[in-house]
Amino acid sequence: MDNDKALDERWMREALKEAKKAFLEGEVPVGAVIVSQGEIIARGHNQVELLQDATAHAEMITLGAAAAAMGNWRLAEMTLYCTLEPCVMCAGAMLLSRLPRLVWGCPDLRHGANGSWVDIFTKKHPMHTLEITSGILASECAALMREFFHVRREQDS
């Protein structure tokens, strides 16, 4: 796994493409990709409204797609890039998937599980560690969220 800022930005741009798909579908614009050995093996974006499933977050969909692609639920040697700080559910799924690295874009003040609301990663896990890099392309990720909710408020008024 490479922890290079330019590579992190490259892959986060791919996650942003997924977030834009969610935006166009009327979903909260969160996107994710999972990278293994320099290649994207899974992509996903929020589908909560489409599926009427509160668990259909971009990260959950992408984790499932990566497991299916690899034929293994253990996602060793992979990095998940997501445009928004993961919630508790998604963070837990990352730990359960044995994902070694997470890179996220902008904070989620309402649900963020890496310090914005709570931080489940402060307690050392007995068997697994997750390296976390935050704030990659944060302004672009946050701008997309602001635009989505601005449009949503205009539609509701």
Coordinates of N, CA and C in Angstrom, one line a residue:
M1 N 0.8 -1.2 0.0 CA 0.0 0.0 0.0 C 0.9 1.2 0.0
D2 N 0.6 2.1 -0.9 CA 1.4 3.3 -1.0 C 0.6 4.5 -0.3
N3 N 1.4 5.2 0.5 CA 0.8 6.3 1.3 C 1.3 7.6 0.7
D4 N 1.1 7.8 -0.6 CA 1.6 9.0 -1.3 C 0.4 9.9 -1.5
K5 N 0.6 11.2 -1.2 CA -0.5 12.2 -1.3 C -1.0 12.3 -2.7
A6 N -0.1 12.3 -3.7 CA -0.6 12.4 -5.1 C -1.5 11.2 -5.5
L7 N -1.1 10.0 -5.1 CA -1.9 8.8 -5.3 C -3.2 8.9 -4.6
D8 N -3.1 9.3 -3.3 CA -4.4 9.5 -2.5 C -5.3 10.4 -3.2
E9 N -4.8 11.5 -3.8 CA -5.7 12.5 -4.5 C -6.2 11.9 -5.8
R10 N -5.4 11.1 -6.5 CA -5.9 10.4 -7.7 C -7.1 9.5 -7.4
W11 N -6.9 8.7 -6.4 CA -8.0 7.7 -6.1 C -9.2 8.4 -5.5
M12 N -9.0 9.5 -4.7 CA -10.1 10.3 -4.2 C -10.9 10.9 -5.3
R13 N -10.3 11.3 -6.4 CA -11.0 11.9 -7.5 C -11.9 10.8 -8.1
E14 N -11.5 9.6 -8.1 CA -12.4 8.5 -8.5 C -13.5 8.3 -7.6
A15 N -13.3 8.4 -6.3 CA -14.4 8.4 -5.3 C -15.4 9.6 -5.6
L16 N -14.8 10.7 -5.9 CA -15.7 11.9 -6.2 C -16.6 11.6 -7.4
K17 N -16.0 10.9 -8.4 CA -16.9 10.5 -9.6 C -18.1 9.7 -9.1
E18 N -17.9 8.8 -8.2 CA -19.0 8.0 -7.7 C -19.9 8.9 -6.9
A19 N -19.4 9.9 -6.1 CA -20.3 10.8 -5.3 C -21.1 11.6 -6.3
K20 N -20.6 12.0 -7.4 CA -21.4 12.8 -8.4 C -22.5 11.9 -9.0
K21 N -22.2 10.6 -9.2 CA -23.3 9.8 -9.6 C -24.5 9.8 -8.6
A22 N -24.1 9.7 -7.3 CA -25.1 9.7 -6.3 C -25.9 11.0 -6.3
F23 N -25.2 12.1 -6.5 CA -25.8 13.4 -6.6 C -26.9 13.4 -7.7
L24 N -26.5 13.0 -8.9 CA -27.4 12.9 -10.0 C -28.6 12.0 -9.8
E25 N -28.5 11.0 -8.9 CA -29.5 10.1 -8.6 C -30.4 10.6 -7.4
G26 N -30.1 11.8 -6.9 CA -30.9 12.3 -5.8 C -30.5 11.7 -4.5
E27 N -29.3 11.1 -4.4 CA -28.8 10.5 -3.2 C -27.8 11.5 -2.6
V28 N -27.6 11.4 -1.3 CA -26.5 12.2 -0.6 C -25.2 11.8 -1.3
P29 N -24.5 12.8 -1.8 CA -23.3 12.5 -2.7 C -22.1 12.0 -2.0
V30 N -22.1 10.7 -1.7 CA -21.0 10.1 -1.1 C -20.5 9.0 -2.0
G31 N -19.2 8.9 -2.3 CA -18.7 7.9 -3.2 C -17.5 7.2 -2.6
A32 N -17.2 6.0 -3.1 CA -16.1 5.3 -2.5 C -15.5 4.4 -3.6
V33 N -14.2 4.1 -3.5 CA -13.5 3.1 -4.3 C -12.6 2.3 -3.4
I34 N -12.3 1.1 -3.8 CA -11.3 0.3 -3.1 C -10.2 0.0 -4.1
V35 N -9.0 0.3 -3.7 CA -7.8 0.1 -4.5 C -7.0 -1.0 -4.0
S36 N -6.5 -1.9 -4.9 CA -5.6 -3.0 -4.5 C -4.5 -3.0 -5.6
Q37 N -3.3 -3.0 -5.1 CA -2.1 -3.1 -6.0 C -2.2 -2.1 -7.2
G38 N -2.6 -0.9 -6.9 CA -2.7 0.2 -7.9 C -3.8 0.1 -8.9
E39 N -4.9 -0.7 -8.6 CA -6.0 -0.8 -9.4 C -7.3 -0.7 -8.6
I40 N -8.3 -0.1 -9.2 CA -9.6 0.0 -8.5 C -10.3 -1.4 -8.7
I41 N -10.7 -2.0 -7.6 CA -11.3 -3.3 -7.7 C -12.8 -3.2 -7.4
A42 N -13.2 -2.1 -6.8 CA -14.6 -1.9 -6.5 C -15.0 -0.4 -6.4
R43 N -16.2 -0.1 -6.8 CA -16.7 1.3 -6.8 C -18.1 1.3 -6.2
G44 N -18.5 2.4 -5.6 CA -19.9 2.4 -5.1 C -20.2 3.9 -4.7
H45 N -21.5 4.1 -4.6 CA -22.0 5.4 -4.1 C -23.3 5.1 -3.3
N46 N -23.7 6.1 -2.6 CA -24.9 6.0 -1.8 C -26.1 5.5 -2.6
Q47 N -26.9 4.6 -2.1 CA -28.1 4.1 -2.7 C -29.2 3.9 -1.7
V48 N -29.1 4.7 -0.7 CA -30.1 4.6 0.4 C -31.5 4.8 -0.1
E49 N -31.7 5.9 -0.9 CA -33.1 6.2 -1.4 C -33.5 5.2 -2.4
L50 N -32.6 4.8 -3.4 CA -33.0 3.9 -4.4 C -33.4 2.5 -3.8
L51 N -32.6 2.0 -2.9 CA -32.9 0.7 -2.3 C -33.8 0.8 -1.0
Q52 N -34.1 2.0 -0.6 CA -34.9 2.2 0.7 C -34.3 1.4 1.8
D53 N -32.9 1.6 1.9 CA -32.1 0.8 2.9 C -31.1 1.7 3.5
A54 N -31.3 1.9 4.8 CA -30.4 2.9 5.5 C -29.0 2.4 5.6
T55 N -28.7 1.1 5.3 CA -27.4 0.6 5.3 C -26.7 0.6 3.9
A56 N -27.4 1.2 2.9 CA -26.8 1.2 1.6 C -25.9 2.4 1.4
H57 N -25.0 2.6 2.3 CA -24.0 3.6 2.2 C -22.9 3.3 1.1
A58 N -22.3 4.3 0.6 CA -21.2 4.0 -0.4 C -20.2 3.1 0.0
E59 N -19.7 3.2 1.3 CA -18.7 2.3 1.8 C -19.1 0.9 1.9
M60 N -20.4 0.7 2.4 CA -20.9 -0.7 2.5 C -21.0 -1.4 1.2
I61 N -21.5 -0.6 0.2 CA -21.7 -1.2 -1.2 C -20.3 -1.5 -1.7
T62 N -19.4 -0.7 -1.5 CA -18.0 -0.9 -2.1 C -17.3 -2.0 -1.4
L63 N -17.5 -2.1 -0.1 CA -16.9 -3.3 0.7 C -17.4 -4.6 0.1
G64 N -18.7 -4.6 -0.1 CA -19.4 -5.8 -0.6 C -18.9 -6.2 -2.0
A65 N -18.8 -5.2 -2.8 CA -18.3 -5.4 -4.2 C -16.9 -5.8 -4.2
A66 N -16.1 -5.3 -3.3 CA -14.7 -5.7 -3.3 C -14.6 -7.2 -2.8
A67 N -15.3 -7.6 -1.8 CA -15.3 -9.0 -1.3 C -15.8 -9.9 -2.5
A68 N -16.8 -9.5 -3.2 CA -17.3 -10.3 -4.3 C -16.2 -10.4 -5.4
A69 N -15.6 -9.3 -5.7 CA -14.5 -9.3 -6.8 C -13.3 -10.2 -6.4
M70 N -13.0 -10.2 -5.1 CA -11.8 -11.0 -4.6 C -12.2 -12.4 -4.2
G71 N -13.5 -12.7 -4.0 CA -13.9 -14.0 -3.6 C -13.4 -14.2 -2.1
N72 N -13.3 -13.1 -1.4 CA -12.9 -13.2 0.0 C -13.3 -12.0 0.8
W73 N -13.9 -12.2 1.9 CA -14.4 -11.1 2.7 C -13.2 -10.3 3.4
R74 N -12.1 -11.0 3.5 CA -10.9 -10.3 4.1 C -10.2 -9.4 3.1
L75 N -10.2 -8.1 3.3 CA -9.7 -7.2 2.3 C -8.3 -6.7 2.6
A76 N -7.4 -7.6 2.8 CA -6.0 -7.3 3.2 C -5.4 -6.6 2.0
E77 N -4.4 -5.8 2.3 CA -3.6 -5.1 1.3 C -4.4 -4.1 0.4
M78 N -5.5 -3.6 0.9 CA -6.4 -2.7 0.1 C -6.6 -1.4 0.9
T79 N -7.0 -0.4 0.1 CA -7.3 0.9 0.7 C -8.7 1.3 0.2
L80 N -9.5 1.8 1.1 CA -10.8 2.3 0.8 C -10.7 3.8 0.8
Y81 N -11.1 4.4 -0.3 CA -11.2 5.9 -0.4 C -12.7 6.3 -0.4
C82 N -13.1 7.2 0.5 CA -14.5 7.7 0.5 C -14.5 9.2 0.7
T83 N -15.5 9.8 0.1 CA -15.5 11.3 0.1 C -15.9 11.9 1.4
L84 N -16.5 11.1 2.3 CA -17.0 11.6 3.6 C -16.5 10.7 4.7
E85 N -16.2 11.3 5.8 CA -15.8 10.5 7.0 C -16.9 9.4 7.3
P86 N -16.5 8.2 7.5 CA -17.4 7.1 7.6 C -18.2 7.2 8.9
C87 N -19.4 6.7 8.9 CA -20.2 6.6 10.1 C -19.8 5.3 10.9
V88 N -20.4 5.1 12.1 CA -20.0 4.0 12.9 C -20.3 2.7 12.2
M89 N -21.4 2.5 11.5 CA -21.7 1.3 10.8 C -20.6 1.0 9.8
C90 N -20.2 1.9 9.0 CA -19.2 1.7 7.9 C -17.9 1.5 8.5
A91 N -17.5 2.2 9.5 CA -16.2 2.0 10.2 C -16.1 0.6 10.8
G92 N -17.2 0.2 11.4 CA -17.2 -1.2 11.9 C -17.1 -2.2 10.8
A93 N -17.7 -2.0 9.7 CA -17.6 -2.9 8.6 C -16.2 -3.0 8.0
M94 N -15.5 -1.8 8.1 CA -14.1 -1.8 7.6 C -13.2 -2.6 8.5
L95 N -13.5 -2.5 9.8 CA -12.7 -3.3 10.8 C -13.0 -4.8 10.6
L96 N -14.2 -5.1 10.4 CA -14.6 -6.5 10.3 C -14.1 -7.1 9.0
S97 N -13.9 -6.3 7.9 CA -13.4 -6.7 6.6 C -11.8 -6.8 6.7
R98 N -11.2 -6.5 7.8 CA -9.8 -6.5 7.9 C -9.1 -5.5 7.0
L99 N -9.8 -4.4 6.6 CA -9.2 -3.4 5.7 C -8.1 -2.7 6.4
P100 N -6.9 -2.7 5.8 CA -5.8 -2.1 6.5 C -5.7 -0.6 6.4
R101 N -6.3 0.1 5.4 CA -6.2 1.5 5.2 C -7.5 2.1 4.8
L102 N -7.7 3.3 5.3 CA -8.9 4.1 5.0 C -8.4 5.6 4.7
V103 N -8.9 6.1 3.6 CA -8.6 7.5 3.3 C -10.0 8.2 3.1
W104 N -10.3 9.3 3.8 CA -11.5 10.0 3.6 C -11.3 11.4 3.4
G105 N -12.4 12.0 2.8 CA -12.3 13.4 2.3 C -12.7 14.4 3.4
C106 N -14.0 14.7 3.5 CA -14.4 15.8 4.4 C -15.1 15.2 5.6
P107 N -15.1 15.9 6.7 CA -15.7 15.4 8.0 C -17.3 15.4 7.9
D108 N -17.8 14.5 8.7 CA -19.3 14.4 8.8 C -19.6 14.7 10.3
L109 N -20.1 16.0 10.5 CA -20.3 16.4 11.9 C -21.4 15.7 12.5
R110 N -22.4 15.2 11.8 CA -23.6 14.5 12.3 C -23.3 13.0 12.7
H111 N -22.5 12.3 11.8 CA -22.4 10.9 12.0 C -21.0 10.4 12.0
G112 N -20.0 11.3 11.8 CA -18.6 10.9 11.6 C -18.0 10.1 12.8
A113 N -17.5 8.9 12.4 CA -16.9 8.0 13.5 C -15.4 8.0 13.6
N114 N -14.8 9.1 13.1 CA -13.4 9.2 13.2 C -13.0 10.6 13.8
G115 N -13.9 11.0 14.8 CA -13.6 12.2 15.6 C -14.6 13.3 15.4
S116 N -15.4 13.4 14.3 CA -16.3 14.5 14.2 C -17.5 14.4 15.1
W117 N -18.0 13.2 15.2 CA -19.1 13.0 16.2 C -18.5 12.1 17.3
V118 N -18.0 10.9 17.0 CA -17.4 10.0 17.9 C -16.1 9.5 17.2
D119 N -15.3 8.8 18.0 CA -14.1 8.3 17.3 C -13.9 6.8 17.8
I120 N -14.4 5.9 17.0 CA -14.3 4.5 17.4 C -12.9 3.9 17.3
F121 N -12.1 4.7 16.6 CA -10.7 4.2 16.3 C -9.7 4.6 17.4
T122 N -10.2 5.3 18.4 CA -9.3 5.6 19.5 C -9.0 4.4 20.4
K123 N -9.9 3.5 20.5 CA -9.7 2.3 21.3 C -9.0 1.3 20.4
K124 N -7.9 0.8 20.9 CA -7.1 -0.1 20.1 C -7.8 -1.4 20.0
H125 N -7.9 -1.9 18.7 CA -8.6 -3.2 18.4 C -7.6 -4.3 18.8
P126 N -8.1 -5.4 19.4 CA -7.2 -6.4 19.9 C -6.5 -7.2 18.7
M127 N -7.0 -7.2 17.5 CA -6.4 -8.0 16.5 C -6.1 -7.2 15.2
H128 N -6.6 -6.0 15.0 CA -6.5 -5.4 13.7 C -6.2 -3.9 13.9
T129 N -5.4 -3.3 13.0 CA -5.2 -1.9 13.0 C -5.6 -1.4 11.7
L130 N -6.1 -0.2 11.7 CA -6.5 0.5 10.5 C -5.8 1.8 10.4
E131 N -5.0 2.0 9.4 CA -4.3 3.2 9.1 C -5.3 4.2 8.5
I132 N -5.4 5.4 9.0 CA -6.3 6.4 8.5 C -5.6 7.7 8.0
T133 N -6.0 8.1 6.9 CA -5.6 9.4 6.3 C -6.9 10.2 6.1
S134 N -7.0 11.4 6.6 CA -8.2 12.2 6.4 C -7.9 13.5 5.7
G135 N -8.9 14.2 5.2 CA -8.8 15.5 4.6 C -8.3 15.5 3.2
I136 N -8.2 14.4 2.5 CA -7.8 14.4 1.1 C -8.9 14.9 0.2
L137 N -8.6 16.0 -0.5 CA -9.5 16.7 -1.3 C -10.8 17.1 -0.5
A138 N -10.6 17.5 0.7 CA -11.7 17.9 1.6 C -12.5 19.0 1.1
S139 N -11.9 20.0 0.5 CA -12.8 21.1 0.0 C -13.6 20.7 -1.2
E140 N -13.1 19.9 -2.1 CA -14.0 19.4 -3.2 C -15.1 18.5 -2.7
C141 N -14.8 17.6 -1.7 CA -15.8 16.7 -1.2 C -16.9 17.5 -0.5
A142 N -16.5 18.5 0.3 CA -17.4 19.3 1.1 C -18.3 20.2 0.2
A143 N -17.6 20.7 -0.9 CA -18.4 21.6 -1.9 C -19.5 20.8 -2.5
L144 N -19.3 19.5 -2.9 CA -20.3 18.7 -3.5 C -21.4 18.5 -2.5
M145 N -21.1 18.2 -1.2 CA -22.2 18.1 -0.2 C -23.0 19.4 -0.1
R146 N -22.3 20.5 0.0 CA -23.0 21.8 0.2 C -23.9 22.0 -1.0
E147 N -23.4 21.8 -2.2 CA -24.2 22.0 -3.4 C -25.5 21.1 -3.4
F148 N -25.3 19.9 -3.0 CA -26.4 18.9 -3.0 C -27.5 19.4 -2.0
F149 N -27.1 19.8 -0.8 CA -28.1 20.2 0.2 C -28.7 21.6 -0.2
H150 N -28.0 22.5 -0.9 CA -28.5 23.7 -1.3 C -29.6 23.5 -2.4
V151 N -29.3 22.6 -3.3 CA -30.3 22.2 -4.3 C -31.5 21.6 -3.7
R152 N -31.3 20.7 -2.7 CA -32.4 20.1 -2.0 C -33.3 21.1 -1.3
R153 N -32.7 22.0 -0.6 CA -33.4 23.0 0.1 C -34.3 23.9 -0.9
E154 N -33.7 24.2 -2.0 CA -34.5 25.0 -3.0 C -35.7 24.2 -3.5
Q155 N -35.5 22.9 -3.7 CA -36.6 22.0 -4.2 C -37.7 21.9 -3.2
D156 N -37.3 21.9 -1.9 CA -38.2 21.7 -0.8 C -39.0 23.0 -0.5
S157 N -38.5 24.1 -1.0 CA -39.2 25.4 -0.6 C -40.2 25.9 -1.7

